[in-house]
mmCIF file of C-alpha atoms in Angstrom:
data_model
loop_
_atom_site.group_PDB
_atom_site.id
_atom_site.type_symbol
_atom_site.label_atom_id
_atom_site.label_comp_id
_atom_site.label_asym_id
_atom_site.label_seq_id
_atom_site.Cartn_x
_atom_site.Cartn_y
_atom_site.Cartn_z
ATOM 1 C CA MET A 1 -0.249 0.064 -0.094
ATOM 2 C CA VAL A 2 0.945 3.449 -0.661
ATOM 3 C CA LEU A 3 0.419 5.219 2.300
ATOM 4 C CA ARG A 4 2.468 2.325 4.392
ATOM 5 C CA GLU A 5 5.911 2.801 1.612
ATOM 6 C CA ILE A 6 6.405 6.195 1.801
ATOM 7 C CA ASP A 7 4.998 6.429 5.056
ATOM 8 C CA PHE A 8 2.512 9.190 5.551
ATOM 9 C CA LYS A 9 -0.078 10.348 7.920
ATOM 10 C CA THR A 10 -3.763 10.911 7.500
ATOM 11 C CA SER A 11 -2.912 14.693 8.749
ATOM 12 C CA ASP A 12 -0.142 15.315 6.342
ATOM 13 C CA ILE A 13 -2.865 14.020 3.159
ATOM 14 C CA ARG A 14 -5.613 16.714 5.205
ATOM 15 C CA ASP A 15 -3.173 19.532 5.984
ATOM 16 C CA SER A 16 -1.108 20.362 3.093
ATOM 17 C CA PRO A 17 -2.858 20.233 -0.567
ATOM 18 C CA THR A 18 1.505 20.080 -2.071
ATOM 19 C CA LEU A 19 1.799 16.658 0.031
ATOM 20 C CA SER A 20 -1.799 15.600 -1.011
ATOM 21 C CA PHE A 21 -1.210 15.780 -4.397
ATOM 22 C CA ASP A 22 1.832 14.321 -4.898
ATOM 23 C CA LEU A 23 0.197 11.057 -2.633
ATOM 24 C CA GLN A 24 -2.898 11.021 -5.660
ATOM 25 C CA LYS A 25 -0.102 11.575 -8.028
ATOM 26 C CA LEU A 26 1.540 8.388 -7.083
ATOM 27 C CA ILE A 27 -1.613 6.457 -6.262
ATOM 28 C CA LEU A 28 -3.134 7.216 -10.192
ATOM 29 C CA GLN A 29 0.119 5.875 -11.499
ATOM 30 C CA ARG A 30 -0.052 2.912 -9.227
ATOM 31 C CA GLN A 31 -2.975 1.806 -10.243
ATOM 32 C CA TYR A 32 -2.336 1.717 -13.526
ATOM 33 C CA GLN A 33 0.257 -0.569 -12.895
ATOM 34 C CA ALA A 34 -1.554 -3.041 -11.466
ATOM 35 C CA GLU A 35 -4.309 -2.908 -13.362
ATOM 36 C CA ILE A 36 -2.214 -3.244 -16.918
ATOM 37 C CA ILE A 37 -2.658 -7.377 -16.962
ATOM 38 C CA PRO A 38 -2.688 -9.313 -19.892
ATOM 39 C CA ASP A 39 -5.568 -9.330 -22.088
ATOM 40 C CA GLY A 40 -8.782 -12.053 -20.346
ATOM 41 C CA GLU A 41 -7.075 -11.313 -16.761
ATOM 42 C CA TRP A 42 -9.842 -10.401 -14.063
ATOM 43 C CA LEU A 43 -8.200 -7.434 -11.978
ATOM 44 C CA ILE A 44 -10.494 -7.281 -8.481
ATOM 45 C CA SER A 45 -9.261 -4.046 -6.877
ATOM 46 C CA ASP A 46 -10.692 -2.395 -4.263
ATOM 47 C CA ARG A 47 -9.689 1.263 -5.561
ATOM 48 C CA SER A 48 -9.943 2.542 -9.052
ATOM 49 C CA ALA A 49 -8.057 5.880 -10.326
ATOM 50 C CA VAL A 50 -11.431 7.089 -9.705
ATOM 51 C CA ASP A 51 -10.379 7.768 -6.586
ATOM 52 C CA PRO A 52 -7.183 9.458 -6.307
ATOM 53 C CA VAL A 53 -8.861 12.178 -9.246
ATOM 54 C CA MET A 54 -11.907 12.781 -6.684
ATOM 55 C CA TYR A 55 -9.385 13.234 -3.695
ATOM 56 C CA ALA A 56 -7.443 14.915 -5.250
ATOM 57 C CA LYS A 57 -10.196 17.842 -5.989
ATOM 58 C CA HIS A 58 -11.764 17.400 -2.715
ATOM 59 C CA LEU A 59 -8.503 17.478 -0.739
ATOM 60 C CA CYS A 60 -6.064 20.105 -3.616
ATOM 61 C CA GLY A 61 -8.982 21.558 -5.606
ATOM 62 C CA GLU A 62 -9.489 21.795 -9.634
ATOM 63 C CA ASP A 63 -6.585 22.250 -11.220
ATOM 64 C CA ALA A 64 -5.109 19.418 -9.288
ATOM 65 C CA VAL A 65 -7.915 17.509 -11.108
ATOM 66 C CA GLN A 66 -7.125 19.188 -14.808
ATOM 67 C CA GLU A 67 -3.691 17.868 -14.242
ATOM 68 C CA MET A 68 -4.704 13.656 -13.763
ATOM 69 C CA LEU A 69 -7.706 14.285 -16.182
ATOM 70 C CA ASN A 70 -4.534 15.263 -18.605
ATOM 71 C CA THR A 71 -2.408 12.091 -17.810
ATOM 72 C CA PRO A 72 -1.452 9.013 -19.581
ATOM 73 C CA GLU A 73 -2.201 7.086 -16.541
ATOM 74 C CA TRP A 74 -5.971 8.469 -16.313
ATOM 75 C CA GLY A 75 -6.475 8.092 -20.456
ATOM 76 C CA VAL A 76 -5.564 4.197 -20.507
ATOM 77 C CA LEU A 77 -7.699 3.986 -16.544
ATOM 78 C CA SER A 78 -10.515 5.872 -17.575
ATOM 79 C CA GLN A 79 -11.417 4.066 -20.599
ATOM 80 C CA SER A 80 -10.653 0.542 -18.601
ATOM 81 C CA MET A 81 -13.620 1.513 -16.127
ATOM 82 C CA GLN A 82 -15.698 2.977 -19.354
ATOM 83 C CA ALA A 83 -14.696 -1.373 -20.467
ATOM 84 C CA SER A 84 -16.030 -2.062 -17.297
ATOM 85 C CA THR A 85 -18.670 -2.040 -14.764
ATOM 86 C CA VAL A 86 -17.619 -0.544 -11.133
ATOM 87 C CA ILE A 87 -19.049 -1.109 -7.584
ATOM 88 C CA VAL A 88 -19.197 1.760 -5.848
ATOM 89 C CA CYS A 89 -19.999 0.991 -1.501
ATOM 90 C CA GLN A 90 -22.204 3.484 -0.534
ATOM 91 C CA ALA A 91 -21.331 5.482 2.243
ATOM 92 C CA GLY A 92 -22.662 5.615 5.457
ATOM 93 C CA THR A 93 -22.268 1.815 6.522
ATOM 94 C CA GLU A 94 -21.056 0.619 9.598
ATOM 95 C CA TRP A 95 -18.618 -2.519 8.229
ATOM 96 C CA LEU A 96 -16.195 0.230 6.183
ATOM 97 C CA LYS A 97 -14.007 0.563 9.019
ATOM 98 C CA ASP A 98 -11.108 3.384 9.313
ATOM 99 C CA ASP A 99 -8.036 1.155 9.124
ATOM 100 C CA GLY A 100 -5.723 3.774 10.562
ATOM 101 C CA VAL A 101 -3.935 4.273 7.401
ATOM 102 C CA ARG A 102 -6.292 5.317 4.161
ATOM 103 C CA LEU A 103 -7.887 8.431 5.142
ATOM 104 C CA MET A 104 -11.569 8.781 5.813
ATOM 105 C CA PRO A 105 -13.887 11.323 6.170
ATOM 106 C CA GLU A 106 -14.381 13.256 9.238
ATOM 107 C CA ASN A 107 -18.069 13.151 9.289
ATOM 108 C CA ARG A 108 -21.308 11.613 8.541
ATOM 109 C CA ASN A 109 -22.221 14.660 5.781
ATOM 110 C CA ASP A 110 -18.619 14.440 4.384
ATOM 111 C CA TRP A 111 -18.778 11.322 3.729
ATOM 112 C CA MET A 112 -21.950 11.686 2.286
ATOM 113 C CA GLU A 113 -20.997 14.409 -0.008
ATOM 114 C CA LEU A 114 -17.476 12.953 -1.309
ATOM 115 C CA HIS A 115 -19.920 9.181 -1.954
ATOM 116 C CA ASN A 116 -21.666 11.762 -4.003
ATOM 117 C CA LYS A 117 -18.697 13.174 -5.729
ATOM 118 C CA PHE A 118 -18.005 10.275 -6.613
ATOM 119 C CA CYS A 119 -20.947 9.828 -8.284
ATOM 120 C CA ASP A 120 -21.467 12.103 -10.349
ATOM 121 C CA PHE A 121 -17.591 12.379 -11.523
ATOM 122 C CA MET A 122 -18.737 8.834 -12.682
ATOM 123 C CA VAL A 123 -21.781 10.039 -14.509
ATOM 124 C CA GLU A 124 -19.464 12.951 -16.120
ATOM 125 C CA MET A 125 -16.737 10.703 -17.217
ATOM 126 C CA GLY A 126 -19.174 8.548 -18.790
ATOM 127 C CA ILE A 127 -18.006 5.277 -16.249
ATOM 128 C CA PRO A 128 -20.518 2.763 -14.979
ATOM 129 C CA PHE A 129 -21.248 1.970 -11.859
ATOM 130 C CA VAL A 130 -23.374 0.209 -9.776
ATOM 131 C CA VAL A 131 -23.908 1.377 -5.780
ATOM 132 C CA LEU A 132 -23.749 -1.492 -3.024
ATOM 133 C CA PRO A 133 -26.639 -0.499 -0.359
ATOM 134 C CA ASN A 134 -24.900 0.436 2.771
ATOM 135 C CA THR A 135 -27.449 -1.345 4.344
ATOM 136 C CA MET A 136 -26.719 -5.585 3.072
ATOM 137 C CA THR A 137 -23.849 -5.855 6.189
ATOM 138 C CA ASP A 138 -23.864 -9.733 5.526
ATOM 139 C CA ILE A 139 -20.258 -10.737 3.236
ATOM 140 C CA GLU A 140 -21.581 -13.374 1.972
ATOM 141 C CA ARG A 141 -24.384 -10.971 0.220
ATOM 142 C CA ARG A 142 -22.145 -8.751 -0.714
ATOM 143 C CA VAL A 143 -20.081 -11.072 -2.323
ATOM 144 C CA GLU A 144 -23.794 -12.728 -4.411
ATOM 145 C CA PHE A 145 -24.155 -8.587 -5.383
ATOM 146 C CA VAL A 146 -21.010 -8.109 -7.041
ATOM 147 C CA VAL A 147 -20.932 -11.501 -8.546
ATOM 148 C CA ASP A 148 -24.440 -10.411 -9.780
ATOM 149 C CA ILE A 149 -23.781 -7.721 -11.228
ATOM 150 C CA TRP A 150 -20.704 -8.590 -13.293
ATOM 151 C CA ARG A 151 -22.317 -11.444 -14.661
ATOM 152 C CA GLN A 152 -24.723 -9.214 -15.486
ATOM 153 C CA ALA A 153 -21.722 -6.844 -16.919
ATOM 154 C CA ARG A 154 -20.788 -10.009 -19.132
ATOM 155 C CA ASP A 155 -23.809 -10.659 -20.461
ATOM 156 C CA MET A 156 -24.530 -7.949 -22.053
ATOM 157 C CA ARG A 157 -21.381 -7.859 -23.583
ATOM 158 C CA LEU A 158 -21.831 -10.562 -25.448
#
């Protein structure tokens, strides 16, 4: 995980737009590296290229977003997401916890606002997504939900 490798603290991310932007650019590059896989192979990731772009927007401003959208990494990853289906966990769920490393919203309103920004951005970018409801607390049901969505997406592409 990038945050552990570079020894950032969540307070560093919140308090310094410059450090935060450097981190978001690095995360975008690492996501790109992780997603370069042979055709026909699957990748299941708990993050996407949308994450660093939206955190850059949230913490650094619109100029940072535009810079990230102009990178070759975003160009490749956005096309990949447009041809895929992204599962977005609805904000405010009890099963998404602070692991001490990831940046967590400061309160429920912040969480809901950030969630809405993610969804609005994906609509704007033409990235198909499905929201996994925050009321689906049973992990087996969540896995079944995701597998069903992927099967439906696969069947539509055949």
